[in-house]
Each structure stands twice: as structure tokens, then as C-alpha cells.
Amino acid sequence: MTQMTRREALTAGIAMATVGLEPLRADAAPAPKSDPSAVRVRLEVNGELRELSLDPRVTVLDALRDHLHLTGSKKGCDQGQCGACTVLIEGQRVLSCLTLAVAAQGKPIETIEGLSRADGALHPMQQAFIDQDAFQCGYCTPGQIMSAVACVTEGHAHSDGDIREYMSGNLCRCAAYPKIVAAIKQAKLEMERA
Amino acid sequence: MRPFAFHHADSASQAFRLGSGTGQGQVDASVQFLAGGTTLIDLMKLDVLRPQRVVNIDALKGSLQRIELSAEGLYLGALTTMAAAADHGEILDSYPVIAQSLKLAASAQLRNMATLGGNVLQKTRCTYYRDPSWSACNKRSPGSGCAAIHGFNRNHAVLGIDDTCISQYPGDFGVALMALDAQVDLIGSRDSRRIPFARLHRPLEGQPHIENILRPGELISGFFVPAGPWARRSLYVKVRDRESYEFALVAAAVAVDLDGETVRQARIGLGGMAYRPWRAEAAEQMLMGKPLNEASAAAAATVALEGARTHGYNDYKPELARRTLARALLGAKALTLAGQVS
């Protein structure tokens, strides 16, 4: 049997569950082909233009995860309190869970998936998080890394105190904070050299 | 989240037209303007705000995003982000209380999203307001009562409240605007008007569901902060449960103009304490012409908290506020201003 990654197994599981539910729908009216309330949304994600048909309620986070299958950005609180969903929009770190996809059109979006180079080489911040062991469970890490990249480019990573203040929007329940500060300091030097 | 129709407003006039059904400040408003979205989308997810139409005003950024400093004062466009104003060097130099109130608020991500116009209209963080499973909330459902009065009210307001609502205005920037005598520019389909910022938020008067004086379709276009002689000697002291990314338990925005040790003029705003952005005018009057020292600062702080009403869990707040305000006043006195012999 070929090895499956956890993500592939979960995706396959969802597909099987959907098939399993099909008979329950037999008596119901056929589902309309497209939701009448759906709107056409064009998003520029990691340099690629993607066109979607979305309910206006869909956030950038849900568009990324559920419609574009970019599951790197994480859903923590879904209320703008934890920072796990942090992405860059127009180069600024923002919370994708509080941003409507329909309102993000025409603005370049950068996610954790777009951070490494095309040849697979990691961004200095990604490498620094590995080198400094700056995560435990890893769930907050994509948001931490996107926020950390912005923290450095904004010029807000001058001191440990600065880093802690300007990273306070990213919560880590494993409390890897000291190592996150160390990782940002390491990456800052490399980002400045580059 | 309930379904809504989404519109992009390409111009101010289109925004007024699309927004003509707004009853801003009211929970049952059928139309809401979307700027940064940090309050609106959050409260729509929680089913507290239920607009049928959302009007995106992002396209107005071109005209409503400017920051201008002149001899007369500071102008801040309503769609300026909190981050842009917080990081502005000249604002930090000439109006430190403005920059500090913004830098000490929210998180870096939220400050990048949230606009100044939306910030001053931010809704209360009262947990009973934010959770519709509590049926008693006069702000959400007029006449239903207030679950907070006999509830867990540790961070609820003690000033400007009555028996219909004890919710706290959560913002910081609005408190600094109060202290500096700011004015707010409003634009609408009929006319434009400039009013004192102190008049934007309505006093409670038994009507917590109507929070401000904005007319249907009317938008905040900007803020004007006059260049008073007290503006440079100003600061924001914020006391909270954690050091960063937290709402105020108590905050003091103070600005003083000194002649040696003697107070020519003082300006005092209080945050975290009141139903709306709060100015302590009686305390300001009391300081005028007096030397600023521990005794006079403490006396002014006592006057500022007169009339405070607590509800059990928030009994600690008046004393914490008195000490915070006294510390802020003495801190302002101790500032060394560039170009001035201390």
C-alpha cells in the first residue's frame, strides 16, 4: 500500500464521507448547479490569479483553505484574536479570518505556501524557526512566520522587547515565545544581508 | 453569518446612496459600511450585527487616507489605518498621546486593517452584548434588560452609565481625541459638517441601542486635532491585564501646558471607565493655575472619578483610575520636550 500523508488521508476521508451521504439526498430536489447568491471573485494568491464563485460571506481564510486548498493558513479562533490565519495582503500582515474574500479582490495575497523559493529553498524565517526549534505543536506557526516576516520588513524587530510587542497578535498556546524571538532575531540578520 | 448583499462604492456619493438605509450605531441597521472590517465582520460572525447589505468603502481611500500636519493642527483622514498614524514620526513628536493611544491598541495585524473612522465607532466588548445567547441586552434588544448589571462586570463602565447599560467604550484613540479637543468631519448626501468629537457619541440617556449622531448614509471623513500648546506635553497611560494586545482596564490621556511648575491648561481623557469616550473637565478646571505635584494630581483625580457607580466585580476601578490618572499627570510633567530647557 502506498504511503498517504495525513493531509491526503483526511481529504480522502472527506471524499468518502461525501459519497456515503449521497443516498440521503435521493428524494430531495436536485441541488442547483450554482448558488444564486454566489459572486465571482478574482483573487491574486502567491502571484497567481484565481477565479472563484463564492458566497459573499466567505472570508479570505476560508477561500484559501476550502476553495483553493491552501491549508497552510490556519483557523484558530476565527474571530481575529489568535493570529493563526495571518497572511500578507498588499504586503501588510492582516487577519484573513476577518477579511471578506470579495473585498480582497485586486490586492495581492501572500500565504505561507508562497514564502519559499520556486526551487524549494526555505525563506530565512522558515529556516530560523526550524533552527531555533520555535514551535511545538506547530498550529500557530504559519501565522507566526508570516507575521514575523512582516515584523522584520516593517522595521519593528529592533530588540527583544520590540519583537514581543509587535508579535503580540500571534498567540502560541505551547508558549514557544522565547524561541520565536530567537528565530526572528536570526532571520532578521539574514534578511538584512540578502 | 447571515446572508447579505455586497456592494462596492466607487465614490462618496454612491456610498451615501447605498448607505441611505443605515441607522449607524443601531444593532438592527440593515446597511453597514465596511472599511477595515475588524469590528463588523467579527460581530456579524457572532450574529450580533445582521446587515442585509454591506457597502465596501475601500475605494474612497484615495481621498480619505491623508495625514497632514500644519501650524493649525493635525488632520487625519478617516480611512487612514491605525498603523499608519501610530508609526508616523511627526505625530509621535507633536501629538504623542495620539500615536501612543494607537500603538498601545490591538495587535500589529489589526492596526494594519482597522481605520481611524471605524476605530472611533468600535462596539463595546461587553461579553453579554457580544453573545446573543444572553437574551437581556438593551443595546442589542431595546427593553430586554441588562445581564451585566448583576453579571460578571469586572471590566464594565462606572462613568456615564445608567440602569439600562453599563457597557464600556473600549477604544483608546477616541480618548486621546477627547483630551485634545478634536473635531470630526462628517460627509453625507445633504451636506458636510464639522462637529466636536465630544458630540459624536451620544450620552446614554436610557438608549444604549443608539450610539452616535450619524445620519443615515453619513460617513466620517476625518479628524482635526488643533495644535494646542498642551499637545506636545501629552501622553497615554494604559493599564490592562496583560502587557500587550489587550483592552484597557483604565487608561488616561493627558496633555498639559506648564509655566514652570504651574498648570496653564490641562486636558484629561479617561478610557476603559465610561460608556463613551470620556473627558474629565472638572478635574482640568481644578488644576488650572495650580502647581502640578502629587497632591494636586491626586486631588484632580478624585474629582475626575466623582459620580462613579460600581457593580461589584468592578469596585476596584475608581481607585485604579485615580492612581492611573495621577501617574499620567506627573508623567506628563516629567517629560523633557525637545528644544525646551527642562
Coordinates of C-alpha atoms in Angstrom, one line a residue:
Chain A
M1 CA 0.0 0.0 0.0
T2 CA 1.3 3.4 -0.9
Q3 CA 2.0 5.8 1.9
M4 CA -0.5 8.5 2.4
T5 CA 0.3 11.8 4.1
R6 CA -2.0 12.9 6.9
R7 CA -3.5 15.6 4.6
E8 CA -4.2 13.1 1.8
A9 CA -5.8 10.7 4.2
L10 CA -8.0 13.5 5.6
T11 CA -9.0 14.7 2.1
A12 CA -9.8 11.1 1.0
G13 CA -11.8 10.7 4.2
I14 CA -13.9 13.7 3.4
A15 CA -14.5 12.5 -0.2
M16 CA -15.6 9.1 1.1
A17 CA -17.9 10.6 3.7
T18 CA -19.5 12.7 0.9
V19 CA -20.1 9.6 -1.2
G20 CA -21.6 7.9 1.8
L21 CA -24.1 10.7 2.2
E22 CA -25.2 10.7 -1.4
P23 CA -28.2 8.2 -0.9
L24 CA -29.8 10.5 1.7
R25 CA -30.2 13.1 -1.0
A26 CA -32.0 10.8 -3.4
D27 CA -35.5 12.1 -2.5
A28 CA -34.5 15.7 -2.3
A29 CA -34.8 18.1 -5.2
P30 CA -31.6 18.1 -7.3
A31 CA -29.2 20.7 -6.0
P32 CA -29.0 23.8 -8.1
K33 CA -25.8 23.8 -10.2
S34 CA -24.7 27.1 -8.8
D35 CA -25.8 29.1 -5.7
P36 CA -27.8 32.1 -6.9
S37 CA -26.2 34.3 -4.2
A38 CA -22.7 33.4 -5.3
V39 CA -20.5 36.1 -6.7
R40 CA -17.5 35.9 -9.0
V41 CA -14.3 36.6 -7.0
R42 CA -10.9 37.0 -8.5
L43 CA -8.0 36.6 -6.0
E44 CA -4.3 37.0 -6.7
V45 CA -2.7 34.4 -4.4
N46 CA 1.1 34.0 -4.4
G47 CA 1.4 35.6 -7.8
E48 CA -1.3 33.5 -9.4
L49 CA -4.7 34.9 -10.4
R50 CA -7.5 32.5 -9.3
E51 CA -11.2 32.9 -10.1
L52 CA -13.8 31.5 -7.8
S53 CA -17.5 31.6 -7.4
L54 CA -18.2 32.4 -3.7
D55 CA -20.9 33.2 -1.2
P56 CA -20.1 36.9 -0.2
R57 CA -19.8 35.7 3.4
V58 CA -16.6 33.6 2.6
T59 CA -13.5 35.1 4.2
V60 CA -10.1 35.1 2.6
L61 CA -9.1 32.3 5.1
D62 CA -12.0 30.0 4.0
A63 CA -11.4 30.8 0.4
L64 CA -7.7 29.8 0.8
R65 CA -8.4 26.7 2.8
D66 CA -11.7 25.3 1.4
H67 CA -11.7 26.6 -2.1
L68 CA -8.0 26.9 -3.2
H69 CA -6.9 24.0 -0.9
L70 CA -4.1 26.1 0.5
T71 CA -4.4 24.8 4.1
G72 CA -1.2 26.4 5.4
S73 CA -3.0 29.4 6.8
K74 CA -4.7 28.1 10.0
K75 CA -8.1 28.7 11.5
G76 CA -7.6 29.1 15.3
C77 CA -10.3 31.3 16.8
D78 CA -11.9 32.6 13.6
Q79 CA -12.6 35.9 15.5
G80 CA -9.4 37.9 14.9
Q81 CA -7.9 37.1 18.3
C82 CA -5.2 34.5 17.8
G83 CA -3.3 35.4 14.6
A84 CA -3.1 31.8 13.2
C85 CA -4.7 33.0 10.0
T86 CA -2.2 35.8 9.3
V87 CA -1.4 36.4 5.7
L88 CA 0.1 39.4 3.8
I89 CA -2.3 41.5 1.7
E90 CA -0.6 44.2 -0.3
G91 CA 2.5 43.4 1.7
Q92 CA 0.8 44.1 5.0
R93 CA 0.2 41.4 7.6
V94 CA -3.6 41.1 8.2
L95 CA -6.0 38.6 9.6
S96 CA -7.6 36.6 6.8
C97 CA -10.4 35.4 9.1
L98 CA -11.7 39.0 9.3
T99 CA -11.3 39.8 5.7
L100 CA -14.0 39.0 3.2
A101 CA -12.7 37.4 0.0
V102 CA -14.9 39.7 -2.1
A103 CA -13.2 42.7 -0.5
A104 CA -9.7 41.4 -1.2
Q105 CA -10.0 41.5 -5.0
G106 CA -7.3 43.3 -6.8
K107 CA -4.9 43.0 -3.8
P108 CA -2.0 40.6 -3.9
I109 CA -2.3 38.0 -1.2
E110 CA 0.8 36.1 0.1
T111 CA 0.5 33.0 2.2
I112 CA 2.9 30.6 3.8
E113 CA 2.8 28.5 0.7
G114 CA 4.3 31.3 -1.3
L115 CA 7.1 32.1 1.0
S116 CA 9.7 29.6 -0.1
R117 CA 11.5 29.9 -3.4
A118 CA 10.4 28.1 -6.5
D119 CA 13.3 25.7 -6.1
G120 CA 12.0 24.8 -2.7
A121 CA 14.7 26.7 -0.7
L122 CA 13.1 27.9 2.6
H123 CA 12.7 31.6 3.4
P124 CA 15.2 32.6 6.1
M125 CA 12.3 32.9 8.6
Q126 CA 11.2 29.4 7.9
Q127 CA 14.7 28.1 8.3
A128 CA 15.2 30.1 11.5
F129 CA 12.0 28.6 13.1
I130 CA 13.5 25.2 12.4
D131 CA 17.0 26.1 13.6
Q132 CA 15.7 27.7 16.8
D133 CA 13.1 25.0 17.5
A134 CA 10.5 27.8 17.6
F135 CA 7.4 25.6 17.6
Q136 CA 5.9 22.6 19.4
C137 CA 2.5 21.6 18.1
G138 CA 3.1 23.8 15.0
Y139 CA -0.5 25.0 14.6
C140 CA 0.2 28.7 15.1
T141 CA 3.5 28.5 13.2
P142 CA 2.4 29.6 9.6
G143 CA 0.7 32.7 11.2
Q144 CA 3.8 33.3 13.4
I145 CA 6.1 33.1 10.4
M146 CA 4.0 35.4 8.1
S147 CA 3.7 37.9 11.0
A148 CA 7.4 37.6 11.8
V149 CA 8.4 38.3 8.2
A150 CA 6.3 41.5 8.2
C151 CA 7.6 42.4 11.7
V152 CA 11.2 42.5 10.2
T153 CA 10.3 44.3 7.0
E154 CA 8.3 46.9 8.9
G155 CA 11.4 47.6 11.0
H156 CA 9.8 46.5 14.2
A157 CA 12.3 43.9 15.2
H158 CA 15.0 46.1 16.8
S159 CA 15.1 44.5 20.3
D160 CA 13.6 41.5 22.1
G161 CA 11.0 43.9 23.7
D162 CA 10.1 45.3 20.3
I163 CA 9.7 41.8 18.9
R164 CA 7.5 40.7 21.7
E165 CA 5.3 43.8 21.4
Y166 CA 4.9 43.7 17.7
M167 CA 4.3 39.9 17.7
S168 CA 1.7 40.0 20.4
G169 CA -1.1 39.4 17.9
N170 CA 0.1 35.8 17.4
L171 CA -0.7 33.6 20.3
C172 CA 1.2 30.3 20.9
R173 CA -0.6 28.0 23.4
C174 CA 2.6 25.9 23.6
A175 CA 4.3 29.1 24.8
A176 CA 7.3 28.8 22.4
Y177 CA 7.7 32.5 22.7
P178 CA 11.4 32.8 23.8
K179 CA 12.4 30.6 20.8
I180 CA 10.2 32.6 18.4
V181 CA 12.0 35.7 19.5
A182 CA 15.3 33.9 18.9
A183 CA 14.2 32.8 15.4
I184 CA 13.1 36.3 14.4
K185 CA 16.5 37.7 15.5
Q186 CA 18.3 35.1 13.5
A187 CA 16.2 35.6 10.4
K188 CA 16.4 39.4 10.7
L189 CA 20.2 39.3 10.2
E190 CA 19.8 37.0 7.2
M191 CA 17.0 39.1 5.7
E192 CA 19.1 42.2 6.1
R193 CA 22.1 40.6 4.4
A194 CA 20.0 39.4 1.5
Chain B
M1 CA -23.2 34.7 9.5
R2 CA -26.5 35.7 7.9
P3 CA -26.6 36.3 4.1
F4 CA -26.1 39.9 2.8
A5 CA -25.8 41.6 -0.5
F6 CA -22.3 43.1 -1.1
H7 CA -21.7 46.4 -2.8
H8 CA -18.5 48.3 -3.8
A9 CA -19.0 52.0 -3.5
D10 CA -16.8 53.7 -6.2
S11 CA -17.4 57.2 -4.9
A12 CA -18.6 59.0 -1.8
S13 CA -21.9 59.9 -3.5
Q14 CA -22.5 56.2 -4.3
A15 CA -21.7 55.3 -0.7
F16 CA -24.2 57.8 0.6
R17 CA -26.9 56.4 -1.7
L18 CA -26.2 52.8 -0.9
G19 CA -25.9 53.6 2.8
S20 CA -29.1 55.7 3.0
G21 CA -30.7 52.9 5.0
T22 CA -28.1 52.8 7.7
G23 CA -29.1 53.5 11.2
Q24 CA -25.5 53.6 12.3
G25 CA -24.9 52.6 15.9
Q26 CA -28.1 50.6 16.0
V27 CA -27.9 46.8 16.1
D28 CA -30.7 46.4 13.7
A29 CA -29.2 48.6 11.0
S30 CA -29.9 47.0 7.7
V31 CA -26.9 48.5 5.9
Q32 CA -23.4 48.7 7.2
F33 CA -20.3 50.3 5.8
L34 CA -17.2 48.1 5.5
A35 CA -13.8 49.7 6.0
G36 CA -11.2 47.6 7.9
G37 CA -13.9 45.2 9.0
T38 CA -12.3 44.2 12.3
T39 CA -15.4 45.0 14.3
L40 CA -18.0 44.5 11.6
I41 CA -17.0 41.0 10.4
D42 CA -16.4 39.8 13.9
L43 CA -19.8 40.9 15.1
M44 CA -21.5 39.5 12.0
K45 CA -19.9 36.2 12.7
L46 CA -21.2 36.4 16.3
D47 CA -24.7 37.2 14.9
V48 CA -24.8 40.5 16.8
L49 CA -24.8 42.7 13.7
R50 CA -27.1 41.4 11.0
P51 CA -26.9 43.8 8.0
Q52 CA -28.8 42.8 4.8
R53 CA -26.4 45.0 2.8
V54 CA -22.7 45.6 3.3
V55 CA -21.2 48.6 1.4
N56 CA -17.4 48.4 0.9
I57 CA -15.9 52.0 1.1
D58 CA -12.3 50.9 0.4
A59 CA -12.3 52.8 -2.9
L60 CA -12.7 56.1 -1.1
K61 CA -9.1 55.6 0.3
G62 CA -7.8 57.9 -2.4
S63 CA -9.4 60.9 -0.8
L64 CA -9.9 59.8 2.8
Q65 CA -6.4 58.4 3.7
R66 CA -4.3 61.5 4.2
I67 CA -2.3 62.6 7.2
E68 CA -1.4 66.4 7.3
L69 CA 0.4 68.4 9.9
S70 CA 0.2 72.2 9.7
A71 CA 0.6 75.2 12.1
E72 CA -3.1 74.9 12.9
G73 CA -3.1 71.3 13.8
L74 CA -3.2 67.7 12.6
Y75 CA -5.6 66.3 10.0
L76 CA -6.3 62.5 9.9
G77 CA -8.3 61.1 7.1
A78 CA -10.9 58.5 8.2
L79 CA -9.5 55.7 6.1
T80 CA -6.0 56.1 7.5
T81 CA -5.1 52.9 9.2
M82 CA -4.3 52.8 12.9
A83 CA -0.8 51.5 12.0
A84 CA -0.1 54.4 9.6
A85 CA -0.9 57.0 12.3
A86 CA 0.8 55.1 15.1
D87 CA 4.1 54.9 13.2
H88 CA 4.1 58.5 12.0
G89 CA 7.1 60.3 13.3
E90 CA 5.7 63.8 13.3
I91 CA 2.5 62.7 15.1
L92 CA 4.7 61.0 17.8
D93 CA 6.7 64.2 18.2
S94 CA 3.9 66.8 18.1
Y95 CA 0.9 64.8 19.4
P96 CA 2.4 61.9 21.3
V97 CA -0.9 61.0 23.1
I98 CA -2.4 60.3 19.6
A99 CA 0.4 58.0 18.4
Q100 CA 0.7 56.2 21.8
S101 CA -3.0 55.5 22.1
L102 CA -2.9 53.8 18.7
K103 CA 0.3 51.9 19.2
L104 CA -0.9 50.5 22.6
A105 CA -4.2 49.3 21.0
A106 CA -4.9 45.9 19.3
S107 CA -2.2 44.0 17.5
A108 CA 0.0 44.7 14.5
Q109 CA -2.3 42.9 12.2
L110 CA -5.4 44.6 13.5
R111 CA -3.8 48.0 13.3
N112 CA -2.9 47.3 9.6
M113 CA -6.5 46.6 8.9
A114 CA -8.5 49.0 11.1
T115 CA -9.2 52.5 10.0
L116 CA -9.4 55.6 12.3
G117 CA -13.0 56.2 11.3
G118 CA -14.0 52.7 12.2
N119 CA -11.9 52.7 15.3
V120 CA -13.9 55.5 17.0
L121 CA -17.1 53.6 16.2
Q122 CA -15.8 50.4 17.6
K123 CA -18.5 48.5 19.6
T124 CA -18.3 47.6 23.2
R125 CA -16.5 44.4 24.3
C126 CA -19.3 43.7 26.9
T127 CA -19.5 39.9 26.8
Y128 CA -23.3 40.0 27.2
Y129 CA -23.6 42.2 24.2
R130 CA -21.3 40.0 22.1
D131 CA -23.1 36.8 22.9
P132 CA -26.7 36.7 21.7
S133 CA -27.5 33.6 23.8
W134 CA -27.9 36.2 26.6
S135 CA -31.4 37.5 25.9
A136 CA -31.1 40.5 28.2
C137 CA -29.2 43.3 26.5
N138 CA -30.7 46.7 25.9
K139 CA -28.1 47.5 23.4
R140 CA -29.0 44.5 21.2
S141 CA -32.7 44.3 22.0
P142 CA -34.1 47.6 23.5
G143 CA -36.2 46.9 26.6
S144 CA -34.8 43.4 27.3
G145 CA -32.7 44.4 30.3
C146 CA -29.0 44.3 31.1
A147 CA -27.4 41.0 32.0
A148 CA -24.2 42.7 33.0
I149 CA -25.5 44.7 36.0
H150 CA -25.8 41.6 38.1
G151 CA -23.4 39.6 36.0
F152 CA -19.6 39.3 35.6
N153 CA -18.9 43.0 35.2
R154 CA -15.3 43.2 36.1
N155 CA -14.4 45.5 33.2
H156 CA -17.7 47.4 32.8
A157 CA -18.1 51.1 32.9
V158 CA -18.5 53.2 36.1
L159 CA -19.0 56.6 34.5
G160 CA -21.8 57.8 32.1
I161 CA -23.9 54.7 32.8
D162 CA -27.5 54.3 33.9
D163 CA -29.7 51.3 34.7
T164 CA -30.1 50.4 31.1
C165 CA -26.5 49.7 30.2
I166 CA -23.1 49.6 31.9
S167 CA -21.1 48.7 28.8
Q168 CA -17.6 50.2 28.4
Y169 CA -16.4 52.1 25.4
P170 CA -13.3 50.0 24.5
G171 CA -11.3 52.4 22.3
D172 CA -8.1 54.3 23.1
F173 CA -7.7 56.7 20.1
G174 CA -11.1 58.2 20.9
V175 CA -10.0 59.0 24.4
A176 CA -6.9 60.9 23.1
L177 CA -9.2 62.8 20.7
M178 CA -11.4 63.8 23.6
A179 CA -8.4 65.1 25.5
L180 CA -7.1 67.2 22.6
D181 CA -10.4 68.9 21.8
A182 CA -10.6 67.2 18.4
Q183 CA -13.3 67.8 15.8
V184 CA -14.7 65.2 13.4
D185 CA -15.7 65.8 9.8
L186 CA -18.9 64.1 8.6
I187 CA -19.9 63.9 4.9
G188 CA -23.4 62.9 3.7
S189 CA -25.7 63.3 0.7
R190 CA -27.2 66.6 2.1
D191 CA -24.1 68.4 3.4
S192 CA -20.8 68.2 5.1
R193 CA -20.3 69.2 8.7
R194 CA -17.6 69.6 11.3
I195 CA -18.6 68.9 14.9
P196 CA -16.7 68.5 18.2
F197 CA -15.6 64.9 18.6
A198 CA -17.2 65.0 22.0
R199 CA -20.6 65.2 20.4
L200 CA -20.2 62.2 18.1
H201 CA -21.1 59.6 20.7
R202 CA -24.5 60.1 22.3
P203 CA -24.8 60.2 26.1
L204 CA -26.6 57.0 27.2
E205 CA -29.9 58.5 28.3
G206 CA -31.6 55.2 28.5
Q207 CA -31.0 54.5 24.8
P208 CA -27.9 52.2 24.5
H209 CA -29.0 51.0 21.1
I210 CA -28.4 54.4 19.5
E211 CA -24.7 55.1 20.0
N212 CA -23.9 58.1 17.8
I213 CA -25.4 61.0 16.0
L214 CA -24.5 59.9 12.4
R215 CA -27.4 60.3 10.0
P216 CA -28.4 57.6 7.6
G217 CA -25.7 57.3 4.9
E218 CA -23.4 59.7 6.6
L219 CA -19.7 58.9 6.8
I220 CA -16.8 60.1 9.0
S221 CA -14.3 61.6 6.6
G222 CA -11.6 62.7 9.0
F223 CA -10.5 64.2 12.3
F224 CA -9.0 67.6 13.0
V225 CA -6.8 68.0 16.2
P226 CA -6.0 71.6 17.0
A227 CA -2.4 72.4 17.8
G228 CA -2.9 73.5 21.4
P229 CA 0.1 74.5 23.5
W230 CA -0.5 71.3 25.6
A231 CA -0.4 68.8 22.6
R232 CA 3.4 68.1 22.8
R233 CA 3.4 67.6 26.6
S234 CA 0.9 64.7 26.3
L235 CA 0.9 61.0 26.9
Y236 CA -1.3 57.9 27.2
V237 CA -1.1 55.6 30.1
K238 CA -2.9 52.3 29.7
V239 CA -3.4 49.7 32.5
R240 CA -4.5 46.2 31.4
D241 CA -4.5 42.6 32.4
R242 CA -1.6 41.7 30.0
E243 CA 1.2 43.9 28.7
S244 CA 0.2 43.9 25.1
Y245 CA -2.8 43.2 22.8
E246 CA -5.4 43.9 25.5
F247 CA -8.2 46.3 26.1
A248 CA -7.8 48.9 28.9
L249 CA -9.0 48.3 32.4
V250 CA -8.2 52.0 32.9
A251 CA -6.5 54.5 30.6
A252 CA -5.6 58.1 30.9
A253 CA -4.9 60.5 28.1
V254 CA -3.4 63.7 29.5
A255 CA -2.0 66.9 27.9
V256 CA -0.7 69.8 30.0
D257 CA 0.7 73.3 29.2
L258 CA 3.0 74.3 32.1
D259 CA 4.6 77.6 33.1
G260 CA 7.4 76.2 35.2
E261 CA 5.5 74.0 37.7
T262 CA 2.2 75.9 37.3
V263 CA -0.5 74.5 35.1
R264 CA -1.7 76.9 32.4
Q265 CA -4.1 74.4 30.9
A266 CA -4.7 70.7 31.3
R267 CA -6.7 68.3 29.2
I268 CA -7.8 64.9 30.5
G269 CA -9.5 61.9 28.8
L270 CA -10.3 58.7 30.5
G271 CA -10.5 55.3 28.8
G272 CA -11.9 51.9 30.0
M273 CA -14.0 53.7 32.6
A274 CA -17.0 55.1 30.8
Y275 CA -19.9 54.4 28.5
R276 CA -18.4 56.6 25.8
P277 CA -15.1 58.4 25.3
W278 CA -14.8 60.5 28.5
R279 CA -13.4 63.9 29.3
A280 CA -12.8 65.0 32.9
E281 CA -13.4 68.7 32.6
A282 CA -13.9 69.4 36.3
A283 CA -10.5 67.9 37.0
E284 CA -9.0 70.0 34.3
Q285 CA -10.5 73.2 35.8
M286 CA -9.2 72.3 39.2
L287 CA -5.6 72.1 38.0
M288 CA -5.6 75.4 36.2
G289 CA -3.2 77.9 37.8
K290 CA -2.0 75.4 40.4
P291 CA 1.4 73.8 40.7
L292 CA 1.4 70.3 39.3
N293 CA 2.6 67.9 42.1
E294 CA 1.5 64.7 43.8
A295 CA -1.1 66.4 45.9
S296 CA -2.8 68.4 43.1
A297 CA -2.7 65.4 40.8
A298 CA -4.4 63.2 43.4
A299 CA -7.0 65.9 44.1
A300 CA -7.8 66.3 40.4
A301 CA -8.0 62.5 40.1
T302 CA -10.5 62.4 42.9
V303 CA -12.7 65.0 41.2
A304 CA -12.4 63.1 37.9
L305 CA -14.0 60.0 39.5
E306 CA -16.8 61.7 41.3
G307 CA -20.1 60.1 40.5
A308 CA -18.6 56.8 39.6
R309 CA -21.0 53.9 40.1
T310 CA -19.7 50.3 40.5
H311 CA -21.5 47.0 40.3
G312 CA -19.5 44.5 42.4
Y313 CA -16.7 43.0 40.3
N314 CA -15.7 46.4 39.1
D315 CA -15.5 48.0 42.5
Y316 CA -11.7 48.3 42.1
K317 CA -11.9 50.6 39.1
P318 CA -12.3 54.1 40.6
E319 CA -9.2 53.7 42.8
L320 CA -7.2 52.2 39.9
A321 CA -8.3 55.1 37.7
R322 CA -7.4 57.7 40.3
R323 CA -3.9 56.3 40.6
T324 CA -3.5 55.9 36.9
L325 CA -4.6 59.5 36.2
A326 CA -2.3 60.9 38.9
R327 CA 0.6 58.9 37.4
A328 CA -0.2 60.2 33.9
L329 CA -0.3 63.8 35.0
L330 CA 3.0 63.5 36.8
G331 CA 4.4 61.6 33.9
A332 CA 3.4 64.5 31.5
K333 CA 5.1 67.0 33.8
A334 CA 8.3 64.9 33.8
L335 CA 8.6 64.9 30.0
T336 CA 11.6 66.6 28.5
L337 CA 10.5 68.3 25.3
A338 CA 12.9 68.8 22.5
G339 CA 14.0 72.4 22.1
Q340 CA 13.0 73.2 25.6
V341 CA 15.2 73.8 28.7
S342 CA 13.9 71.4 31.4

